[in-house]
Amino acid sequence: MNLKQELQQLTNRLDKLRRKHAGAKDRGDQAIAGQAAQEIETTTKKLNKIKAQQKRLLGQQGGDVSSLPFKRALTKAEQADMGKLKKSVKGLVVVHPMTALGREMGIKEVTGFAPKEF
């Protein structure tokens, strides 16, 4: 299972546990409320661990991309025919500013990173 799926699964589980805890608290069932609170705590720890791992991988990927020797913003024409551009430039990595990687790197426009000038 990849990180994104695991993250989604844990947030769903956390949501269910919070509703279970609130229901048990309203009923006055201390045993179930205590158990749910404990499960909420462990699930939150797992969730934070996976988020940190995801952030670390994203930072590592950003470092790999930014270490490529050449980069420049792509024109609208190049963006429109991305397939042709990727075939003509070997090793091209395109980063969009709205993706997680683009936000992590702080780019403002669609940028191409490549080992050689294009």
Tab-separated table of C-alpha atoms in Angstrom:
chain	number	residue	atom	x	y	z
A	1	MET	CA	0.000	0.000	0.000
A	2	ASN	CA	1.425	3.403	-0.879
A	3	LEU	CA	1.686	6.323	1.520
A	4	LYS	CA	-1.258	8.215	0.053
A	5	GLN	CA	-3.636	5.270	0.505
A	6	GLU	CA	-2.358	4.561	3.995
A	7	LEU	CA	-2.762	8.215	4.937
A	8	GLN	CA	-6.354	8.228	3.660
A	9	GLN	CA	-7.133	4.990	5.497
A	10	LEU	CA	-5.782	6.366	8.774
A	11	THR	CA	-7.703	9.644	8.477
A	12	ASN	CA	-10.910	7.691	7.836
A	13	ARG	CA	-10.215	5.503	10.861
A	14	LEU	CA	-9.480	8.565	12.994
A	15	ASP	CA	-12.758	10.156	11.926
A	16	LYS	CA	-14.702	7.003	12.880
A	17	LEU	CA	-12.934	6.808	16.228
A	18	ARG	CA	-13.727	10.441	17.015
A	19	ARG	CA	-17.415	9.845	16.279
A	20	LYS	CA	-17.332	6.672	18.386
A	21	HIS	CA	-15.698	8.578	21.247
A	22	ALA	CA	-18.262	11.393	21.076
A	23	GLY	CA	-21.164	8.902	21.050
A	24	ALA	CA	-19.773	6.958	23.991
A	25	LYS	CA	-19.214	10.164	25.928
A	26	ASP	CA	-22.804	11.289	25.292
A	27	ARG	CA	-24.114	7.925	26.517
A	28	GLY	CA	-21.841	8.081	29.546
A	29	ASP	CA	-20.034	4.848	28.670
A	30	GLN	CA	-16.626	5.490	30.221
A	31	ALA	CA	-15.052	2.157	29.194
A	32	ILE	CA	-15.688	2.584	25.473
A	33	ALA	CA	-14.852	6.309	25.597
A	34	GLY	CA	-11.509	5.556	27.254
A	35	GLN	CA	-10.707	2.833	24.739
A	36	ALA	CA	-11.629	5.111	21.828
A	37	ALA	CA	-9.497	7.922	23.257
A	38	GLN	CA	-6.522	5.587	23.477
A	39	GLU	CA	-7.058	4.380	19.892
A	40	ILE	CA	-7.363	8.006	18.741
A	41	GLU	CA	-3.992	8.745	20.307
A	42	THR	CA	-2.236	5.801	18.644
A	43	THR	CA	-3.867	6.501	15.267
A	44	THR	CA	-2.826	10.165	15.473
A	45	LYS	CA	0.772	9.107	16.146
A	46	LYS	CA	0.733	6.795	13.112
A	47	LEU	CA	-0.808	9.553	11.003
A	48	ASN	CA	1.874	12.061	12.010
A	49	LYS	CA	4.592	9.494	11.305
A	50	ILE	CA	3.280	8.884	7.775
A	51	LYS	CA	2.895	12.623	7.097
A	52	ALA	CA	6.508	13.175	8.169
A	53	GLN	CA	7.655	10.306	5.934
A	54	GLN	CA	5.691	11.739	3.007
A	55	LYS	CA	7.201	15.189	3.556
A	56	ARG	CA	10.704	13.725	3.754
A	57	LEU	CA	10.237	11.815	0.484
A	58	LEU	CA	8.859	14.915	-1.203
A	59	GLY	CA	11.844	16.981	-0.032
A	60	GLN	CA	14.204	14.304	-1.284
A	61	GLN	CA	12.469	14.223	-4.664
A	62	GLY	CA	12.628	18.028	-4.849
A	63	GLY	CA	16.344	17.907	-4.127
A	64	ASP	CA	16.877	15.344	-6.868
A	65	VAL	CA	14.968	17.448	-9.406
A	66	SER	CA	16.563	20.761	-8.460
A	67	SER	CA	20.039	19.217	-8.674
A	68	LEU	CA	19.611	18.778	-12.439
A	69	PRO	CA	21.972	21.244	-14.121
A	70	PHE	CA	19.487	23.061	-16.367
A	71	LYS	CA	16.060	24.549	-15.693
A	72	ARG	CA	13.756	27.049	-17.341
A	73	ALA	CA	10.099	28.019	-17.460
A	74	LEU	CA	8.109	26.369	-20.229
A	75	THR	CA	6.251	28.446	-22.806
A	76	LYS	CA	2.527	27.977	-23.412
A	77	ALA	CA	3.259	26.269	-26.744
A	78	GLU	CA	5.590	23.783	-25.058
A	79	GLN	CA	3.028	23.116	-22.349
A	80	ALA	CA	0.376	22.484	-24.992
A	81	ASP	CA	2.490	19.831	-26.752
A	82	MET	CA	4.114	18.188	-23.728
A	83	GLY	CA	4.489	14.792	-25.444
A	84	LYS	CA	6.625	16.219	-28.224
A	85	LEU	CA	8.761	18.128	-25.726
A	86	LYS	CA	9.362	15.088	-23.522
A	87	LYS	CA	10.346	12.989	-26.553
A	88	SER	CA	12.813	15.595	-27.789
A	89	VAL	CA	14.467	16.277	-24.401
A	90	LYS	CA	15.917	13.219	-22.711
A	91	GLY	CA	15.543	13.154	-18.937
A	92	LEU	CA	13.120	16.113	-18.774
A	93	VAL	CA	11.193	16.534	-15.534
A	94	VAL	CA	8.278	18.979	-15.626
A	95	VAL	CA	7.119	20.480	-12.324
A	96	HIS	CA	3.816	22.333	-12.051
A	97	PRO	CA	3.469	24.929	-9.269
A	98	MET	CA	0.139	23.490	-8.056
A	99	THR	CA	1.510	19.994	-7.365
A	100	ALA	CA	2.924	19.010	-3.982
A	101	LEU	CA	6.435	18.978	-5.428
A	102	GLY	CA	5.946	22.409	-6.997
A	103	ARG	CA	4.705	23.901	-3.721
A	104	GLU	CA	7.587	22.271	-1.852
A	105	MET	CA	10.122	23.749	-4.293
A	106	GLY	CA	8.369	27.145	-4.291
A	107	ILE	CA	8.145	27.541	-8.059
A	108	LYS	CA	5.737	30.068	-9.543
A	109	GLU	CA	5.356	28.785	-13.132
A	110	VAL	CA	5.556	25.462	-14.975
A	111	THR	CA	9.247	24.638	-15.054
A	112	GLY	CA	11.271	22.033	-16.894
A	113	PHE	CA	14.386	20.496	-15.337
A	114	ALA	CA	16.821	18.595	-17.526
A	115	PRO	CA	20.410	17.332	-17.533
A	116	LYS	CA	21.167	19.315	-20.725
A	117	GLU	CA	19.986	22.623	-22.110
A	118	PHE	CA	16.757	22.514	-24.121
